[in-house]
Amino acid sequence: MLALGPIQFVPAWRNKYRKMHRVLGRVYMVSMVIASVAAPFAATFSEDGFPAQVGFYILTAAWLYSMVQAYRTIRKGQVQLHRIWMIRNYALSFAAVVLRVFLLIGLALRSQFDWLSFEDVYTTSVWGSILVSAGVAEWFIVQRTLKPLARSRKRPTDTQEQTGGRIGTEEPAAV
C-alpha cells in the first residue's frame, strides 16, 4: 500500500483518475485504521525498551490524528488542507522505512564503537525516524505548498495597483 502513495500526490494523475484516487484513498484509510489499532499492541509487547515504546505510541497517535484530519478536511471540501495533512500522514507512514535505514547505519556504527549498545541504536533510530520524517514533511509543506501559495496571494491585481491596494486587502483564509 505504501508503494501506491506517491502516485496519489501527482496532480496530473490525481486529476485524470479522480475515482481511482478516491478508491485508493479509502483503501489507504482503512489500512491506516487497522494498523493504528494493531500498533499500540505491538509497541506494548515489544522488548525494545520504554523510550522506544513511547516513540511508537506517539507515532501511532500522530499517524491516526493526521489521517482523521485529512479525512475531515476533504469532507469539508478543503482540498489544500487535505493535501497538507496527507503529506504529514504519508511521511509518518514512511517513518517505518526510515527506521530501517537508520538502524542499518546505527548497526554499522556499532561495529566501530564498542560502547554503543543495540538498545541505544534502536531507540535513536526510532526517534530519529519519526523526527526526520515529520521534519521532511513540514519542510516540503512549507517549501512546496505554502510558499507558492503565499507568493500567488502577494501579487497585486490590476485593480489593487490602481487604487493603492485598498480593494481586496481582506485577510487571506488560514491554511
PDB file of C-alpha atoms in Angstrom:
ATOM      1  CA  MET A   1       0.000   0.000   0.000  1.00  0.00           C
ATOM      2  CA  LEU A   2       2.847   2.344   0.832  1.00  0.00           C
ATOM      3  CA  ALA A   3       4.125   1.992  -2.737  1.00  0.00           C
ATOM      4  CA  LEU A   4       0.873   3.407  -4.166  1.00  0.00           C
ATOM      5  CA  GLY A   5       1.112   6.545  -2.033  1.00  0.00           C
ATOM      6  CA  PRO A   6       3.464   8.686  -4.136  1.00  0.00           C
ATOM      7  CA  ILE A   7       1.292   8.458  -7.244  1.00  0.00           C
ATOM      8  CA  GLN A   8      -1.571   9.954  -5.224  1.00  0.00           C
ATOM      9  CA  PHE A   9       0.438  13.181  -4.887  1.00  0.00           C
ATOM     10  CA  VAL A  10       0.960  13.650  -8.653  1.00  0.00           C
ATOM     11  CA  PRO A  11      -1.595  16.282  -9.735  1.00  0.00           C
ATOM     12  CA  ALA A  12      -1.820  15.092 -13.362  1.00  0.00           C
ATOM     13  CA  TRP A  13      -2.565  11.513 -12.294  1.00  0.00           C
ATOM     14  CA  ARG A  14      -4.910  12.558  -9.484  1.00  0.00           C
ATOM     15  CA  ASN A  15      -6.902  14.865 -11.779  1.00  0.00           C
ATOM     16  CA  LYS A  16      -7.113  12.321 -14.585  1.00  0.00           C
ATOM     17  CA  TYR A  17      -8.108   9.413 -12.313  1.00  0.00           C
ATOM     18  CA  ARG A  18     -10.232  11.066  -9.607  1.00  0.00           C
ATOM     19  CA  LYS A  19     -12.304   7.969  -8.957  1.00  0.00           C
ATOM     20  CA  MET A  20      -9.192   5.814  -8.581  1.00  0.00           C
ATOM     21  CA  HIS A  21      -7.709   8.458  -6.270  1.00  0.00           C
ATOM     22  CA  ARG A  22     -10.772   8.200  -4.042  1.00  0.00           C
ATOM     23  CA  VAL A  23     -10.761   4.392  -4.054  1.00  0.00           C
ATOM     24  CA  LEU A  24      -7.060   4.218  -3.213  1.00  0.00           C
ATOM     25  CA  GLY A  25      -7.584   6.862  -0.550  1.00  0.00           C
ATOM     26  CA  ARG A  26     -10.305   4.799   1.097  1.00  0.00           C
ATOM     27  CA  VAL A  27      -8.196   1.639   0.952  1.00  0.00           C
ATOM     28  CA  TYR A  28      -5.287   3.582   2.456  1.00  0.00           C
ATOM     29  CA  MET A  29      -7.535   4.950   5.208  1.00  0.00           C
ATOM     30  CA  VAL A  30      -8.892   1.507   6.146  1.00  0.00           C
ATOM     31  CA  SER A  31      -5.321   0.179   6.176  1.00  0.00           C
ATOM     32  CA  MET A  32      -4.253   3.020   8.471  1.00  0.00           C
ATOM     33  CA  VAL A  33      -7.116   2.319  10.886  1.00  0.00           C
ATOM     34  CA  ILE A  34      -6.189  -1.368  11.060  1.00  0.00           C
ATOM     35  CA  ALA A  35      -2.508  -0.536  11.531  1.00  0.00           C
ATOM     36  CA  SER A  36      -3.320   2.118  14.145  1.00  0.00           C
ATOM     37  CA  VAL A  37      -5.301  -0.433  16.155  1.00  0.00           C
ATOM     38  CA  ALA A  38      -2.513  -3.022  15.924  1.00  0.00           C
ATOM     39  CA  ALA A  39       0.406  -0.635  16.555  1.00  0.00           C
ATOM     40  CA  PRO A  40      -0.172   0.009  20.290  1.00  0.00           C
ATOM     41  CA  PHE A  41      -0.286  -3.735  20.942  1.00  0.00           C
ATOM     42  CA  ALA A  42       2.958  -4.240  19.047  1.00  0.00           C
ATOM     43  CA  ALA A  43       4.579  -1.355  20.953  1.00  0.00           C
ATOM     44  CA  THR A  44       3.297  -2.554  24.325  1.00  0.00           C
ATOM     45  CA  PHE A  45       4.639  -6.057  23.943  1.00  0.00           C
ATOM     46  CA  SER A  46       7.896  -5.151  22.241  1.00  0.00           C
ATOM     47  CA  GLU A  47      11.093  -5.666  24.188  1.00  0.00           C
ATOM     48  CA  ASP A  48      12.825  -2.611  22.762  1.00  0.00           C
ATOM     49  CA  GLY A  49      12.683  -0.553  25.940  1.00  0.00           C
ATOM     50  CA  PHE A  50      10.375   2.097  27.294  1.00  0.00           C
ATOM     51  CA  PRO A  51      11.783   5.077  25.303  1.00  0.00           C
ATOM     52  CA  ALA A  52      11.217   3.228  22.015  1.00  0.00           C
ATOM     53  CA  GLN A  53       7.713   2.214  23.132  1.00  0.00           C
ATOM     54  CA  VAL A  54       6.866   5.854  23.891  1.00  0.00           C
ATOM     55  CA  GLY A  55       8.134   6.816  20.431  1.00  0.00           C
ATOM     56  CA  PHE A  56       5.893   4.202  18.832  1.00  0.00           C
ATOM     57  CA  TYR A  57       2.870   5.366  20.868  1.00  0.00           C
ATOM     58  CA  ILE A  58       3.438   8.969  19.808  1.00  0.00           C
ATOM     59  CA  LEU A  59       3.936   7.907  16.190  1.00  0.00           C
ATOM     60  CA  THR A  60       0.678   5.945  16.292  1.00  0.00           C
ATOM     61  CA  ALA A  61      -1.242   8.888  17.769  1.00  0.00           C
ATOM     62  CA  ALA A  62       0.217  11.329  15.210  1.00  0.00           C
ATOM     63  CA  TRP A  63      -0.452   8.859  12.411  1.00  0.00           C
ATOM     64  CA  LEU A  64      -4.099   8.410  13.372  1.00  0.00           C
ATOM     65  CA  TYR A  65      -4.615  12.128  14.081  1.00  0.00           C
ATOM     66  CA  SER A  66      -3.187  13.196  10.714  1.00  0.00           C
ATOM     67  CA  MET A  67      -5.378  10.657   8.921  1.00  0.00           C
ATOM     68  CA  VAL A  68      -8.516  11.864  10.725  1.00  0.00           C
ATOM     69  CA  GLN A  69      -7.634  15.479   9.912  1.00  0.00           C
ATOM     70  CA  ALA A  70      -7.057  14.596   6.246  1.00  0.00           C
ATOM     71  CA  TYR A  71     -10.443  12.881   6.120  1.00  0.00           C
ATOM     72  CA  ARG A  72     -12.233  15.751   7.884  1.00  0.00           C
ATOM     73  CA  THR A  73     -10.733  18.396   5.608  1.00  0.00           C
ATOM     74  CA  ILE A  74     -11.600  16.592   2.372  1.00  0.00           C
ATOM     75  CA  ARG A  75     -15.155  16.029   3.591  1.00  0.00           C
ATOM     76  CA  LYS A  76     -15.388  19.815   4.073  1.00  0.00           C
ATOM     77  CA  GLY A  77     -14.014  20.369   0.560  1.00  0.00           C
ATOM     78  CA  GLN A  78     -10.737  21.838   1.838  1.00  0.00           C
ATOM     79  CA  VAL A  79      -8.525  20.218  -0.782  1.00  0.00           C
ATOM     80  CA  GLN A  80      -5.346  22.169   0.037  1.00  0.00           C
ATOM     81  CA  LEU A  81      -5.573  21.318   3.753  1.00  0.00           C
ATOM     82  CA  HIS A  82      -6.351  17.701   2.862  1.00  0.00           C
ATOM     83  CA  ARG A  83      -3.177  17.582   0.792  1.00  0.00           C
ATOM     84  CA  ILE A  84      -1.131  19.026   3.660  1.00  0.00           C
ATOM     85  CA  TRP A  85      -2.493  16.502   6.161  1.00  0.00           C
ATOM     86  CA  MET A  86      -1.896  13.640   3.720  1.00  0.00           C
ATOM     87  CA  ILE A  87       1.716  14.731   3.245  1.00  0.00           C
ATOM     88  CA  ARG A  88       2.122  14.531   7.022  1.00  0.00           C
ATOM     89  CA  ASN A  89       0.364  11.184   7.229  1.00  0.00           C
ATOM     90  CA  TYR A  90       2.348   9.642   4.413  1.00  0.00           C
ATOM     91  CA  ALA A  91       5.610  10.897   5.917  1.00  0.00           C
ATOM     92  CA  LEU A  92       4.689   9.301   9.240  1.00  0.00           C
ATOM     93  CA  SER A  93       3.903   6.064   7.394  1.00  0.00           C
ATOM     94  CA  PHE A  94       7.298   6.289   5.740  1.00  0.00           C
ATOM     95  CA  ALA A  95       8.951   6.552   9.187  1.00  0.00           C
ATOM     96  CA  ALA A  96       8.982   2.728   9.232  1.00  0.00           C
ATOM     97  CA  VAL A  97      11.248   2.708   6.176  1.00  0.00           C
ATOM     98  CA  VAL A  98      13.466   5.453   7.592  1.00  0.00           C
ATOM     99  CA  LEU A  99      13.732   3.449  10.826  1.00  0.00           C
ATOM    100  CA  ARG A 100      15.251   0.520   8.906  1.00  0.00           C
ATOM    101  CA  VAL A 101      17.765   2.799   7.182  1.00  0.00           C
ATOM    102  CA  PHE A 102      18.795   4.426  10.466  1.00  0.00           C
ATOM    103  CA  LEU A 103      19.021   1.007  12.106  1.00  0.00           C
ATOM    104  CA  LEU A 104      21.402  -0.215   9.400  1.00  0.00           C
ATOM    105  CA  ILE A 105      23.545   2.904   9.792  1.00  0.00           C
ATOM    106  CA  GLY A 106      23.477   2.526  13.576  1.00  0.00           C
ATOM    107  CA  LEU A 107      24.489  -1.127  13.408  1.00  0.00           C
ATOM    108  CA  ALA A 108      27.369  -0.231  11.107  1.00  0.00           C
ATOM    109  CA  LEU A 109      28.466   2.432  13.617  1.00  0.00           C
ATOM    110  CA  ARG A 110      28.073  -0.061  16.448  1.00  0.00           C
ATOM    111  CA  SER A 111      30.707  -2.281  14.882  1.00  0.00           C
ATOM    112  CA  GLN A 112      33.088   0.697  15.065  1.00  0.00           C
ATOM    113  CA  PHE A 113      32.217   1.774  18.616  1.00  0.00           C
ATOM    114  CA  ASP A 114      32.169  -0.917  21.319  1.00  0.00           C
ATOM    115  CA  TRP A 115      30.372   1.304  23.835  1.00  0.00           C
ATOM    116  CA  LEU A 116      27.287   1.620  21.598  1.00  0.00           C
ATOM    117  CA  SER A 117      24.556  -0.834  22.654  1.00  0.00           C
ATOM    118  CA  PHE A 118      21.846  -2.229  20.415  1.00  0.00           C
ATOM    119  CA  GLU A 119      19.189  -0.601  22.616  1.00  0.00           C
ATOM    120  CA  ASP A 120      20.862   2.793  22.110  1.00  0.00           C
ATOM    121  CA  VAL A 121      20.981   2.299  18.351  1.00  0.00           C
ATOM    122  CA  TYR A 122      17.386   1.093  18.178  1.00  0.00           C
ATOM    123  CA  THR A 123      15.938   3.840  20.383  1.00  0.00           C
ATOM    124  CA  THR A 124      17.854   6.526  18.490  1.00  0.00           C
ATOM    125  CA  SER A 125      16.682   5.029  15.196  1.00  0.00           C
ATOM    126  CA  VAL A 126      13.046   5.040  16.357  1.00  0.00           C
ATOM    127  CA  TRP A 127      13.076   8.665  17.478  1.00  0.00           C
ATOM    128  CA  GLY A 128      15.279   9.772  14.582  1.00  0.00           C
ATOM    129  CA  SER A 129      12.970   8.205  12.013  1.00  0.00           C
ATOM    130  CA  ILE A 130       9.932   9.935  13.496  1.00  0.00           C
ATOM    131  CA  LEU A 131      11.606  13.335  13.759  1.00  0.00           C
ATOM    132  CA  VAL A 132      13.262  13.202  10.341  1.00  0.00           C
ATOM    133  CA  SER A 133      10.079  12.004   8.613  1.00  0.00           C
ATOM    134  CA  ALA A 134       7.959  14.688  10.288  1.00  0.00           C
ATOM    135  CA  GLY A 135      10.630  17.333   9.639  1.00  0.00           C
ATOM    136  CA  VAL A 136      10.916  16.491   5.948  1.00  0.00           C
ATOM    137  CA  ALA A 137       7.126  16.602   5.628  1.00  0.00           C
ATOM    138  CA  GLU A 138       6.939  20.033   7.240  1.00  0.00           C
ATOM    139  CA  TRP A 139       9.793  21.329   5.073  1.00  0.00           C
ATOM    140  CA  PHE A 140       8.019  20.002   1.983  1.00  0.00           C
ATOM    141  CA  ILE A 141       4.715  21.557   3.067  1.00  0.00           C
ATOM    142  CA  VAL A 142       6.312  24.968   3.615  1.00  0.00           C
ATOM    143  CA  GLN A 143       8.565  24.969   0.534  1.00  0.00           C
ATOM    144  CA  ARG A 144       6.282  23.308  -1.999  1.00  0.00           C
ATOM    145  CA  THR A 145       2.785  24.172  -0.800  1.00  0.00           C
ATOM    146  CA  LEU A 146       2.670  27.243   1.428  1.00  0.00           C
ATOM    147  CA  LYS A 147       5.394  29.429  -0.137  1.00  0.00           C
ATOM    148  CA  PRO A 148       3.965  29.207  -3.673  1.00  0.00           C
ATOM    149  CA  LEU A 149       0.503  29.870  -2.252  1.00  0.00           C
ATOM    150  CA  ALA A 150       1.767  32.908  -0.345  1.00  0.00           C
ATOM    151  CA  ARG A 151       3.605  34.211  -3.427  1.00  0.00           C
ATOM    152  CA  SER A 152       0.468  33.937  -5.550  1.00  0.00           C
ATOM    153  CA  ARG A 153      -1.544  35.871  -2.949  1.00  0.00           C
ATOM    154  CA  LYS A 154       1.038  38.658  -2.668  1.00  0.00           C
ATOM    155  CA  ARG A 155       0.911  39.562  -6.372  1.00  0.00           C
ATOM    156  CA  PRO A 156      -1.183  42.708  -6.678  1.00  0.00           C
ATOM    157  CA  THR A 157      -4.013  42.670  -9.153  1.00  0.00           C
ATOM    158  CA  ASP A 158      -4.519  45.470 -11.659  1.00  0.00           C
ATOM    159  CA  THR A 159      -7.340  46.877  -9.511  1.00  0.00           C
ATOM    160  CA  GLN A 160      -5.132  46.951  -6.400  1.00  0.00           C
ATOM    161  CA  GLU A 161      -2.350  48.751  -8.254  1.00  0.00           C
ATOM    162  CA  GLN A 162      -4.774  51.428  -9.480  1.00  0.00           C
ATOM    163  CA  THR A 163      -6.368  52.002  -6.048  1.00  0.00           C
ATOM    164  CA  GLY A 164      -3.208  51.775  -3.973  1.00  0.00           C
ATOM    165  CA  GLY A 165      -4.057  48.320  -2.625  1.00  0.00           C
ATOM    166  CA  ARG A 166      -7.261  49.311  -0.821  1.00  0.00           C
ATOM    167  CA  ILE A 167      -9.521  46.900  -2.698  1.00  0.00           C
ATOM    168  CA  GLY A 168      -9.251  43.210  -1.921  1.00  0.00           C
ATOM    169  CA  THR A 169      -6.986  43.545   1.086  1.00  0.00           C
ATOM    170  CA  GLU A 170      -9.058  41.353   3.358  1.00  0.00           C
ATOM    171  CA  GLU A 171      -7.255  38.712   5.388  1.00  0.00           C
ATOM    172  CA  PRO A 172      -6.440  35.565   3.406  1.00  0.00           C
ATOM    173  CA  ALA A 173      -8.019  32.319   4.575  1.00  0.00           C
ATOM    174  CA  ALA A 174      -5.942  30.327   7.044  1.00  0.00           C
ATOM    175  CA  VAL A 175      -4.088  27.382   5.550  1.00  0.00           C
TER     176      VAL A 175
END
